Coordinates of C-alpha atoms in Angstrom, one line a residue:
Chain J
X1 CA 156.7 137.3 111.6
X2 CA 155.8 138.7 115.0
X3 CA 159.0 137.9 116.8
X4 CA 161.1 139.8 114.3
X5 CA 159.3 143.1 115.3
X6 CA 161.9 143.3 118.1
X7 CA 164.5 144.0 115.5
X8 CA 162.8 147.2 114.4
X9 CA 163.9 150.6 115.8
X10 CA 161.4 153.0 117.4
X11 CA 160.8 155.0 114.2
X12 CA 160.0 151.8 112.2
X13 CA 157.7 150.6 114.9
X14 CA 155.9 154.0 115.0
X15 CA 155.2 153.6 111.3
X16 CA 153.8 150.2 111.8
X17 CA 151.6 151.4 114.6
X18 CA 150.0 153.8 112.2
X19 CA 149.5 151.1 109.7
X20 CA 147.4 147.9 109.7
X21 CA 145.8 146.7 112.9
X22 CA 147.7 143.4 113.0
X23 CA 151.0 145.2 112.6
X24 CA 150.0 148.0 114.9
X25 CA 149.4 145.6 117.7
X26 CA 152.7 143.8 117.4
X27 CA 154.6 147.0 117.0
X28 CA 153.0 148.5 120.0
X29 CA 153.7 145.5 122.2
X30 CA 157.4 145.7 121.3
X31 CA 157.6 149.4 122.2
X32 CA 155.6 148.7 125.4
X33 CA 158.1 146.0 126.4
X34 CA 160.9 148.2 125.5
X35 CA 159.9 151.2 127.7
X36 CA 157.5 149.9 130.3
X37 CA 160.2 149.8 133.0
X38 CA 161.3 153.4 132.2
X39 CA 157.7 154.7 132.3
X40 CA 156.8 152.8 135.4
X41 CA 159.9 153.8 137.3
X42 CA 159.2 157.4 136.6
X43 CA 155.6 157.2 137.6
X44 CA 156.3 155.1 140.7
X45 CA 158.9 157.5 141.9
X46 CA 156.5 160.4 141.6
X47 CA 153.3 158.8 142.7
X48 CA 154.6 156.2 145.2
X49 CA 151.3 154.3 145.5
X50 CA 151.7 151.0 143.5
X51 CA 148.1 150.6 142.3
X52 CA 147.8 154.3 141.3
X53 CA 151.1 154.0 139.5
X54 CA 149.9 151.0 137.5
X55 CA 146.7 152.9 136.5
X56 CA 148.7 155.8 135.3
X57 CA 151.1 153.5 133.6
X58 CA 148.3 152.0 131.5
X59 CA 146.9 155.5 130.7
X60 CA 150.3 156.6 129.5
X61 CA 150.6 153.8 127.0
X62 CA 147.0 154.2 125.9
X63 CA 147.5 157.9 125.1
X64 CA 150.8 157.1 123.4
X65 CA 149.1 154.4 121.2
X66 CA 146.2 156.7 120.3
X67 CA 148.6 159.5 119.3
X68 CA 150.9 157.2 117.4
X69 CA 147.9 155.6 115.6
X70 CA 146.9 159.1 114.4
X71 CA 150.4 159.5 113.0
X72 CA 151.5 162.3 115.3
X73 CA 155.2 162.8 114.8
X74 CA 157.2 161.4 117.7
X75 CA 160.9 161.9 117.5
X76 CA 161.9 160.3 120.7
X77 CA 159.6 157.6 122.0
X78 CA 161.1 157.3 125.5
X79 CA 161.0 161.0 126.0
X80 CA 157.5 161.3 124.6
X81 CA 156.3 158.6 127.0
X82 CA 157.9 160.3 130.0
X83 CA 156.3 163.6 129.0
X84 CA 152.9 162.0 128.9
X85 CA 153.6 160.3 132.2
X86 CA 154.7 163.6 133.7
X87 CA 151.5 165.4 132.7
X88 CA 149.4 162.6 134.0
X89 CA 151.3 162.5 137.3
X90 CA 151.0 166.2 137.8
X91 CA 147.3 166.2 137.0
X92 CA 146.9 163.2 139.3
X93 CA 148.6 164.9 142.1
X94 CA 146.7 168.1 141.6
X95 CA 143.4 166.3 141.4
X96 CA 144.1 164.3 144.4
X97 CA 146.0 166.9 146.3
X98 CA 148.4 164.2 146.7
X99 CA 150.0 163.6 150.0
X100 CA 153.2 161.7 149.9
X101 CA 152.8 158.3 151.4
X102 CA 155.7 156.4 152.7
X103 CA 156.0 153.5 150.4
X104 CA 157.8 150.3 151.3
X105 CA 160.3 150.3 148.5
X106 CA 161.2 146.7 149.4
X107 CA 158.2 145.8 147.4
X108 CA 159.9 146.8 144.2
X109 CA 163.4 145.8 144.9
X110 CA 164.7 142.6 143.5
X111 CA 165.3 140.2 146.4
X112 CA 168.4 138.9 144.7
X113 CA 170.2 142.3 145.1
X114 CA 172.7 142.3 147.9
X115 CA 171.4 143.7 151.1
X116 CA 173.5 146.8 151.3
X117 CA 172.7 147.8 147.8
X118 CA 169.1 147.3 148.5
X119 CA 169.4 149.2 151.7
X120 CA 171.0 152.2 150.0
X121 CA 168.5 152.1 147.3
X122 CA 165.6 152.3 149.8
X123 CA 167.3 155.0 151.7
X124 CA 167.7 157.1 148.6
X125 CA 164.1 156.5 147.6
X126 CA 162.8 157.5 150.9
X127 CA 165.0 160.6 150.9
X128 CA 163.7 161.5 147.4
X129 CA 160.2 161.5 148.9
X130 CA 160.9 164.3 151.2
X131 CA 162.9 166.7 149.1
X132 CA 161.4 169.2 146.7
X133 CA 159.7 167.4 143.9
X134 CA 161.2 169.5 141.2
X135 CA 164.7 168.3 142.4
X136 CA 163.7 164.7 142.9
X137 CA 162.0 164.5 139.5
X138 CA 165.1 165.8 137.7
X139 CA 167.2 163.4 139.7
X140 CA 165.0 160.5 138.7
X141 CA 165.0 161.4 135.1
X142 CA 168.8 161.8 135.0
X143 CA 169.9 159.0 137.3
X144 CA 167.1 156.3 137.1
X145 CA 165.8 156.9 133.6
X146 CA 169.2 157.6 132.2
X147 CA 168.2 160.7 130.2
X148 CA 170.8 163.2 129.0
X149 CA 170.6 166.6 130.5
X150 CA 169.2 168.0 127.2
X151 CA 166.4 165.4 127.4
X152 CA 165.8 166.2 131.1
X153 CA 165.6 169.8 130.2
X154 CA 163.2 169.2 127.4
X155 CA 160.9 167.0 129.5
X156 CA 160.8 169.5 132.4
X157 CA 160.7 172.4 130.0
X158 CA 163.6 174.1 131.5
X159 CA 167.1 175.0 130.3
X160 CA 169.9 172.4 130.3
X161 CA 171.7 174.4 133.0
X162 CA 168.5 174.4 135.0
X163 CA 168.3 170.7 134.7
X164 CA 171.9 170.3 135.9
X165 CA 171.2 172.6 138.8
X166 CA 168.2 170.6 139.8
X167 CA 170.0 167.3 139.7
X168 CA 172.9 168.6 141.7
X169 CA 170.5 170.2 144.2
X170 CA 168.9 166.9 144.6
X171 CA 172.3 165.3 145.3
X172 CA 173.1 167.9 147.9
X173 CA 169.8 167.4 149.7
X174 CA 170.1 163.7 149.5
X175 CA 173.6 163.9 150.9
X176 CA 172.4 166.0 153.8
X177 CA 169.5 163.7 154.6
X178 CA 171.5 160.5 154.2
X179 CA 174.7 161.6 155.7
X180 CA 174.4 159.7 159.0
X181 CA 173.1 156.6 157.3
X182 CA 175.9 156.6 154.7
X183 CA 178.5 157.1 157.4
X184 CA 177.1 154.1 159.2
X185 CA 177.2 152.1 156.1
X186 CA 180.7 153.1 155.3
X187 CA 181.8 152.1 158.8
X188 CA 180.2 148.7 158.4
X189 CA 182.0 148.2 155.1
X190 CA 185.3 149.0 156.8
X191 CA 184.6 146.5 159.6
X192 CA 183.7 143.8 157.1
Chain O
X1 CA 181.9 177.6 141.8
X2 CA 180.2 175.0 143.9
X3 CA 182.9 172.9 145.7
X4 CA 181.1 169.8 144.6
X5 CA 180.7 170.8 140.9
X6 CA 183.7 168.7 139.7
X7 CA 182.3 165.8 141.6
X8 CA 178.9 166.3 140.0
X9 CA 180.5 166.6 136.6
X10 CA 182.4 163.4 137.2
X11 CA 179.3 161.6 138.3
X12 CA 177.5 162.8 135.2
X13 CA 180.3 161.9 132.9
X14 CA 180.9 165.5 132.0
X15 CA 184.4 167.0 131.7
X16 CA 187.7 166.0 130.3
X17 CA 190.3 163.7 131.6
X18 CA 192.2 166.7 132.9
X19 CA 189.2 167.8 134.8
X20 CA 188.9 164.4 136.4
X21 CA 192.6 164.3 137.2
X22 CA 192.2 167.7 138.9
X23 CA 189.3 166.3 140.9
X24 CA 191.3 163.4 142.1
X25 CA 194.2 165.6 143.0
X26 CA 191.8 167.7 145.1
X27 CA 190.3 164.6 146.7
X28 CA 193.7 163.3 147.8
X29 CA 194.5 166.5 149.5
X30 CA 191.1 167.1 151.0
X31 CA 189.9 164.2 153.1
X32 CA 186.6 165.9 153.9
X33 CA 185.9 166.3 150.2
X34 CA 186.9 162.7 149.6
X35 CA 184.4 161.6 152.2
X36 CA 181.7 163.6 150.5
X37 CA 182.7 162.2 147.2
X38 CA 182.4 158.7 148.5
X39 CA 178.9 159.4 149.8
X40 CA 177.8 161.0 146.6
X41 CA 179.1 158.0 144.6
X42 CA 177.2 155.7 147.0
X43 CA 173.9 157.6 146.4
X44 CA 174.4 157.8 142.6
X45 CA 175.4 154.2 142.2
X46 CA 172.5 152.9 144.3
X47 CA 170.0 154.2 141.8
X48 CA 171.9 154.7 138.7
X49 CA 169.8 153.4 135.7
X50 CA 168.2 151.1 138.2
X51 CA 164.8 151.2 136.6
X52 CA 164.8 147.4 136.6
X53 CA 163.7 147.8 140.2
X54 CA 160.4 149.1 138.8
X55 CA 158.5 146.4 137.2
X56 CA 154.8 146.8 136.6
X57 CA 152.8 143.7 137.3
X58 CA 151.8 141.3 134.5
X59 CA 148.2 142.1 135.2
X60 CA 148.9 145.8 134.5
X61 CA 150.3 145.0 131.0
X62 CA 147.5 142.5 130.2
X63 CA 144.8 145.0 131.3
X64 CA 146.5 147.6 129.0
X65 CA 146.4 145.2 126.1
X66 CA 142.8 144.4 126.8
X67 CA 141.9 148.1 126.9
X68 CA 143.5 148.5 123.5
X69 CA 141.7 145.5 122.1
X70 CA 144.8 143.4 121.8
X71 CA 145.5 139.8 122.7
X72 CA 146.7 139.8 126.3
X73 CA 149.9 137.8 125.6
X74 CA 149.1 134.8 127.6
X75 CA 152.1 132.6 127.5
X76 CA 152.1 129.5 125.4
X77 CA 153.3 126.4 127.2
X78 CA 157.0 125.9 126.7
X79 CA 156.7 122.5 125.1
X80 CA 155.2 124.1 122.1
X81 CA 158.4 125.9 121.5
X82 CA 159.8 123.2 119.3
X83 CA 157.3 124.3 116.7
X84 CA 159.5 127.3 116.2
X85 CA 161.5 125.3 113.7
X86 CA 158.6 125.9 111.4
X87 CA 159.8 129.5 111.2
X88 CA 162.3 128.6 108.6
X89 CA 162.0 131.5 106.1
X90 CA 161.7 129.3 103.0
X91 CA 159.0 127.2 104.6
X92 CA 157.1 130.2 105.7
X93 CA 157.4 132.1 102.5
X94 CA 155.6 129.3 100.7
X95 CA 152.8 129.3 103.2
X96 CA 152.4 133.0 104.1
X97 CA 148.9 134.0 103.9
X98 CA 147.6 130.5 103.9
X99 CA 145.8 128.3 106.2
X100 CA 146.5 124.6 106.2
X101 CA 144.1 122.1 107.6
X102 CA 144.4 118.4 108.0
X103 CA 141.3 116.4 108.5
X104 CA 141.8 113.4 110.6
X105 CA 139.1 111.0 110.2
X106 CA 138.9 108.2 112.7
X107 CA 137.5 105.3 110.9
X108 CA 138.8 102.2 112.2
X109 CA 137.1 99.7 110.1
X110 CA 137.5 96.0 110.2
X111 CA 135.1 94.5 107.9
X112 CA 135.0 90.9 108.6
X113 CA 138.6 90.5 109.3
X114 CA 140.9 89.6 106.6
X115 CA 139.8 90.9 103.2
X116 CA 143.0 89.9 101.5
X117 CA 141.4 87.4 99.3
X118 CA 139.6 89.9 97.2
X119 CA 139.5 89.5 93.4
X120 CA 138.4 91.7 90.6
X121 CA 135.3 90.8 88.8
X122 CA 134.4 93.0 85.9
X123 CA 131.5 91.0 84.7
X124 CA 128.9 91.7 87.3
X125 CA 126.4 94.1 85.8
X126 CA 129.2 95.4 83.6
X127 CA 130.6 97.5 86.4
X128 CA 134.0 97.6 88.0
X129 CA 133.4 96.1 91.3
X130 CA 135.9 94.5 93.5
X131 CA 134.5 91.2 94.7
X132 CA 135.8 90.2 98.0
X133 CA 135.6 87.0 99.8
X134 CA 135.0 88.9 102.9
X135 CA 135.5 85.9 105.0
X136 CA 138.1 85.4 107.6
X137 CA 140.4 82.5 107.0
X138 CA 140.7 82.0 110.7
X139 CA 137.2 82.5 112.0
X140 CA 136.8 81.5 115.5
X141 CA 135.1 78.2 116.1
X142 CA 131.6 78.9 117.3
X143 CA 128.5 77.0 118.0
X144 CA 126.4 76.0 115.0
X145 CA 122.7 76.7 115.7
X146 CA 120.6 75.3 113.0
X147 CA 117.0 76.4 112.8
X148 CA 115.1 74.2 110.5
X149 CA 111.8 75.3 109.1
X150 CA 110.2 72.4 107.3
X151 CA 107.1 72.8 105.3
X152 CA 104.5 70.5 106.7
X153 CA 102.2 70.4 103.6
X154 CA 99.5 72.4 105.1
X155 CA 100.9 75.8 104.7
X156 CA 102.7 75.8 108.1
X157 CA 106.4 75.5 108.9
X158 CA 107.6 73.2 111.6
X159 CA 110.6 74.7 113.3
X160 CA 113.3 72.8 115.1
X161 CA 116.6 73.9 116.3
X162 CA 119.8 72.0 116.6
X163 CA 122.9 73.2 118.4
X164 CA 126.3 71.8 118.3
X165 CA 129.9 72.2 117.2
X166 CA 129.8 69.8 114.3
X167 CA 130.2 72.3 111.6
X168 CA 132.0 75.5 112.2
X169 CA 131.1 78.6 110.3
X170 CA 134.5 78.5 108.6
X171 CA 133.7 75.2 106.8
X172 CA 130.4 76.4 105.6
X173 CA 131.7 79.7 104.5
X174 CA 134.4 78.0 102.5
X175 CA 131.8 75.9 100.8
X176 CA 129.9 79.0 99.9
X177 CA 132.9 80.5 98.4
X178 CA 133.5 77.6 96.2
X179 CA 129.9 77.4 95.1
X180 CA 129.6 73.8 96.0
X181 CA 126.8 71.5 97.2
X182 CA 126.8 70.1 100.6
X183 CA 125.3 66.9 101.8
X184 CA 124.2 66.9 105.3
X185 CA 124.8 63.3 106.5
X186 CA 124.6 62.1 110.1
X187 CA 125.5 65.5 111.4
X188 CA 128.3 66.3 109.0
X189 CA 128.6 68.0 105.7
X190 CA 130.0 66.6 102.6
X191 CA 131.1 68.6 99.6
X192 CA 130.1 68.1 96.0
X193 CA 131.0 70.1 93.0
X194 CA 127.6 69.7 91.4
X195 CA 124.3 68.0 92.0
X196 CA 125.1 65.0 89.7
X197 CA 128.1 64.2 91.8
X198 CA 125.9 64.4 94.9
X199 CA 123.3 62.1 93.5
X200 CA 125.9 59.6 92.4
X201 CA 127.2 59.6 96.0
X202 CA 123.8 59.1 97.4
X203 CA 123.0 56.2 95.0
X204 CA 126.3 54.5 95.5
X205 CA 126.0 54.5 99.3
X206 CA 122.3 53.7 99.2
X207 CA 121.8 56.4 101.8
X208 CA 118.4 56.7 103.4
X209 CA 117.6 60.1 102.1
X210 CA 114.7 60.5 104.6
X211 CA 117.2 61.9 107.0
X212 CA 119.4 63.6 104.5
X213 CA 119.2 66.7 102.5
X214 CA 121.3 68.8 100.3
X215 CA 122.2 72.4 100.7
X216 CA 122.0 74.6 97.6
X217 CA 124.7 77.0 98.5
X218 CA 123.9 79.1 95.4
X219 CA 120.7 80.1 97.2
X220 CA 122.4 81.0 100.4
X221 CA 121.8 84.3 101.9
X222 CA 124.3 85.9 104.0
X223 CA 123.3 88.9 106.0
X224 CA 125.1 91.2 108.3
X225 CA 123.9 94.1 110.3
X226 CA 125.4 97.5 109.8
X227 CA 125.5 100.7 111.7
X228 CA 127.6 103.3 113.4
X229 CA 129.4 103.1 116.7
X230 CA 130.7 100.3 118.6
X231 CA 129.2 97.2 117.1
X232 CA 129.4 93.6 117.9
X233 CA 128.1 91.9 114.8
X234 CA 126.0 88.9 114.6
X235 CA 126.0 87.2 111.3
X236 CA 123.6 84.8 109.7
X237 CA 124.0 82.3 106.9
X238 CA 120.7 81.2 105.3
X239 CA 121.0 78.0 103.4
X240 CA 118.4 76.5 101.1
X241 CA 118.2 72.8 101.8
X242 CA 116.4 70.4 99.6
X243 CA 114.8 67.3 101.0
X244 CA 115.7 64.5 98.6
X245 CA 112.6 62.6 99.4
X246 CA 109.9 65.2 99.3
X247 CA 111.7 67.6 97.1
X248 CA 110.6 70.3 99.6
X249 CA 113.0 73.0 100.2
X250 CA 113.6 74.7 103.4
X251 CA 115.9 77.4 104.7
X252 CA 118.3 76.8 107.5
X253 CA 120.0 79.6 109.2
X254 CA 123.3 79.5 110.9
X255 CA 123.9 82.3 113.4
X256 CA 127.2 82.9 114.8
X257 CA 129.2 85.6 116.4
X258 CA 132.4 86.4 114.5
X259 CA 133.8 88.2 117.4
X260 CA 134.8 91.1 115.3
X261 CA 134.5 94.4 117.2
X262 CA 134.0 97.2 114.8
X263 CA 134.3 100.7 116.0
X264 CA 133.0 103.3 113.6
X265 CA 133.9 106.6 115.0
X266 CA 132.8 108.1 111.7
X267 CA 130.8 106.4 109.1
X268 CA 128.8 107.2 106.1
X269 CA 125.5 105.8 105.1
X270 CA 125.1 105.8 101.5
X271 CA 122.2 105.5 99.0
X272 CA 123.3 102.6 96.9
X273 CA 120.7 99.9 96.3
X274 CA 121.3 97.2 98.8
X275 CA 123.9 99.2 100.5
X276 CA 125.5 98.0 103.6
X277 CA 128.0 100.4 104.8
X278 CA 130.3 103.2 103.7
X279 CA 133.1 104.2 105.9
X280 CA 135.9 106.8 105.6
X281 CA 139.4 105.7 105.7
X282 CA 142.1 108.4 106.2
X283 CA 141.5 111.4 104.0
X284 CA 143.4 114.7 103.6
X285 CA 142.5 118.3 102.9
X286 CA 144.4 121.4 102.3
X287 CA 142.6 124.7 102.8
X288 CA 144.1 128.0 101.9
X289 CA 142.8 131.0 103.9
X290 CA 144.7 134.2 104.8
X291 CA 145.5 134.8 108.4
X292 CA 142.9 136.8 110.4
X293 CA 143.2 140.4 109.5
X294 CA 139.5 141.2 109.5
X295 CA 136.3 139.6 110.5
X296 CA 136.1 137.5 107.4
X297 CA 138.3 135.9 104.8
X298 CA 138.0 133.9 101.6
X299 CA 140.0 130.9 100.3
X300 CA 140.0 127.7 98.5
X301 CA 140.5 124.0 99.2
X302 CA 141.7 120.9 97.6
X303 CA 140.9 117.6 99.2
X304 CA 141.1 113.9 98.6
X305 CA 138.6 111.8 100.5
X306 CA 138.6 108.1 100.5
X307 CA 135.7 105.9 101.3
X308 CA 135.2 102.2 101.8
X309 CA 131.8 100.8 101.2
X310 CA 130.7 97.2 101.6
X311 CA 127.3 96.1 100.4
X312 CA 125.2 93.2 99.4
X313 CA 124.2 92.8 95.8
X314 CA 122.0 90.4 94.2
X315 CA 123.1 89.0 90.9
X316 CA 121.4 87.1 88.1
X317 CA 120.5 83.9 89.9
X318 CA 119.3 85.7 93.0
X319 CA 122.4 84.9 94.8
X320 CA 123.5 87.7 97.1
X321 CA 127.1 88.5 97.3
X322 CA 129.2 91.0 99.1
X323 CA 131.3 93.6 97.5
X324 CA 133.7 96.2 98.5
X325 CA 134.2 99.5 96.8
X326 CA 136.7 102.2 97.5
X327 CA 135.5 105.4 96.0
X328 CA 138.3 108.0 96.1
X329 CA 137.0 111.5 95.6
X330 CA 138.9 114.7 94.8
X331 CA 137.1 117.9 95.8
X332 CA 137.9 121.4 94.7
X333 CA 136.1 124.4 96.1
X334 CA 135.9 127.9 97.4
X335 CA 134.9 129.1 100.8
X336 CA 134.8 131.7 103.4
X337 CA 135.3 132.0 107.1
X338 CA 133.6 134.6 109.3
X339 CA 134.8 135.3 112.8
X340 CA 131.9 135.5 115.2
X341 CA 133.4 137.4 118.1
X342 CA 136.5 137.8 120.1
X343 CA 136.2 135.4 122.9
X344 CA 139.1 136.8 125.0
X345 CA 141.5 138.5 122.5
X346 CA 143.4 135.3 121.7
X347 CA 140.5 133.0 120.9
X348 CA 138.5 133.8 117.8
X349 CA 135.5 131.5 117.2
X350 CA 134.5 131.2 113.5
X351 CA 132.0 129.8 111.1
X352 CA 133.3 128.4 107.9
X353 CA 131.5 127.4 104.7
X354 CA 133.0 125.7 101.6
X355 CA 131.4 124.3 98.5
X356 CA 132.6 123.0 95.1
X357 CA 132.9 120.1 92.9
X358 CA 133.7 116.5 93.7
X359 CA 134.8 113.8 91.2
X360 CA 136.3 110.4 91.2
X361 CA 138.9 108.7 89.1
X362 CA 136.4 108.7 86.2
X363 CA 137.1 112.4 86.2
X364 CA 133.9 114.0 85.3
X365 CA 134.5 117.5 86.8
X366 CA 130.8 118.3 86.9
X367 CA 129.5 115.0 88.1
X368 CA 129.5 115.8 91.8
X369 CA 129.4 118.4 94.5
X370 CA 130.4 118.9 98.0
X371 CA 129.4 121.3 100.8
X372 CA 131.1 121.8 104.2
X373 CA 130.1 123.7 107.2
X374 CA 132.5 124.1 110.1
X375 CA 132.7 125.7 113.4
X376 CA 135.9 126.2 115.3
X377 CA 138.2 128.6 116.8
X378 CA 141.5 130.3 115.8
X379 CA 143.9 130.7 118.7
X380 CA 146.6 133.3 118.7
X381 CA 149.8 132.7 120.5
X382 CA 152.3 135.4 121.5
X383 CA 155.3 133.1 121.1
X384 CA 154.4 131.1 118.1
X385 CA 154.7 132.4 114.5
X386 CA 151.3 131.1 113.6
X387 CA 147.8 130.7 114.9
X388 CA 146.3 127.4 115.8
X389 CA 142.9 126.3 114.4
X390 CA 140.7 123.6 115.8
X391 CA 137.1 122.9 114.7
X392 CA 134.4 120.4 113.8
X393 CA 133.1 120.1 110.3
X394 CA 130.1 118.5 108.6
X395 CA 130.4 117.5 104.9
X396 CA 127.9 116.3 102.4
X397 CA 129.2 115.2 99.1
X398 CA 127.9 113.3 96.2
X399 CA 129.0 112.1 92.8
X400 CA 128.5 109.5 90.2
X401 CA 130.4 106.4 91.0
X402 CA 130.1 103.0 89.2
X403 CA 127.0 104.3 87.5
X404 CA 125.3 104.9 90.7
X405 CA 124.9 107.9 92.9
X406 CA 127.4 107.9 95.6
X407 CA 126.5 110.1 98.6
X408 CA 128.2 110.5 101.9
X409 CA 128.0 112.5 105.0
X410 CA 130.9 112.9 107.3
X411 CA 131.8 114.7 110.5
X412 CA 135.4 115.4 111.0
X413 CA 137.8 117.3 113.2
X414 CA 139.8 120.2 111.8
X415 CA 143.3 120.9 113.1
X416 CA 145.5 123.4 111.4
X417 CA 147.6 126.5 111.5
X418 CA 147.3 130.0 110.1
X419 CA 150.3 132.0 109.0

């Protein structure tokens, strides 16, 4: 039955997507539910604009579905989705000659999160906007998406060492930018 | 080596315990590095695997599904969740690939109140007909309106009407049932088993028969309107009275309102000679159709349909009586359903046709037929293990019953589920 599709792993679901239409739809929906946050997080981090991010988000899954339907071999669904997302984001930026807009990250932060955590999250997101994209992207893949360095390297088509370097560079830059704010936060924590 | 490298490795979960111990030794002896460590921890932990912060809108997902031609996953109301118990594997395995439909026929039928006094009479025309009294034991008292039409000898009828409460319909009806003769005397009716007894009574009491008459109940006519819908029925008794002086006969009609409200949401008008009414009682049907996987599907059905028909029938001596029959038909047939279009990805309107044979307890497989045409919709639900079907169906069926052609038309609601 349809609810049991959640029990299938990615490979089994990919097989079903390539099969009958009724199975294909159910299998796709499960994969979509499974990875939509990852994909959207990645796109949102790169694109910033919420509406544009949602458009690209839909396009990613449409391309994924069409390819899966054709039976194209996909070894890692999450990584494959992020690769599609990356290509689309890069194309989108190139086409639009994208200018970074300052996005109010409060829109996306869960209101139930504690204020300081939320504040730090917003600070980091804003800082990521102004550092070199190749570093921020690697940082997002590693820290937000939770990919291993080998997967980050594969997605960015660089070496594992290169991936590590980019993530660490991002950290350094974030540290530089956020230093005064973090100091302030630390002081407040001590007072409390 | 970058002075932060050990911190980075620690944050990324790289390195051995010894490496981490070395890092903490370093941190304890280097306050500046410890401060940087704390800041880096704060940065990492604020975003670490926090993609739950990024939630696309429900609209974005629904639009995606629509673009791919999928149902958009509109949520089914929570109260339907209890139906999940139907997902028992054994239950489902027996029904996978099937479609079950229950026809609910509303046919609240109260034919003349209490029919409990029915009796079997196999002698009438050699057929098996259940002869019912059809008369309520507790009829409401109502006015007796007598409309006399007396033959005046010149080809005309003189009409006069009498109203009063002297004889309730209940009394008269009881007399009719017992096939007795009535003597109308000074505004009241007396009962006699036969005409001789009546004459003896008249002679013994030296009654002035100029003002008296007898009622030949055997020639009574009882009529009752029939129809569909909400119906307040007016009934008429037509009695043949014999004037003992002139030997003229005349008919007297008694009209009264039985106060029976009959609501025939569905009814069937049959073709029997002298038919009054046919009405469905509760019937059931199981239809097997696979779940929607393409724009059409084929299946079969098995149904049992019960009818109730009440009708007048004239027998040998021209007396009209009322009878009740309960034809119970079994239908077996094949059919197909075609989906017309996708209304909004979850709603699939369909047209459905079924046809086959219909037979009664007499079991002549080829004696009858049925045909059904239905329009409805199959509704998908994201959270239920089946689709819901609703529709409206027209059926025509006919068969031989009691040596007559029985034919009925019904309109019914379809409610069912698809697995």
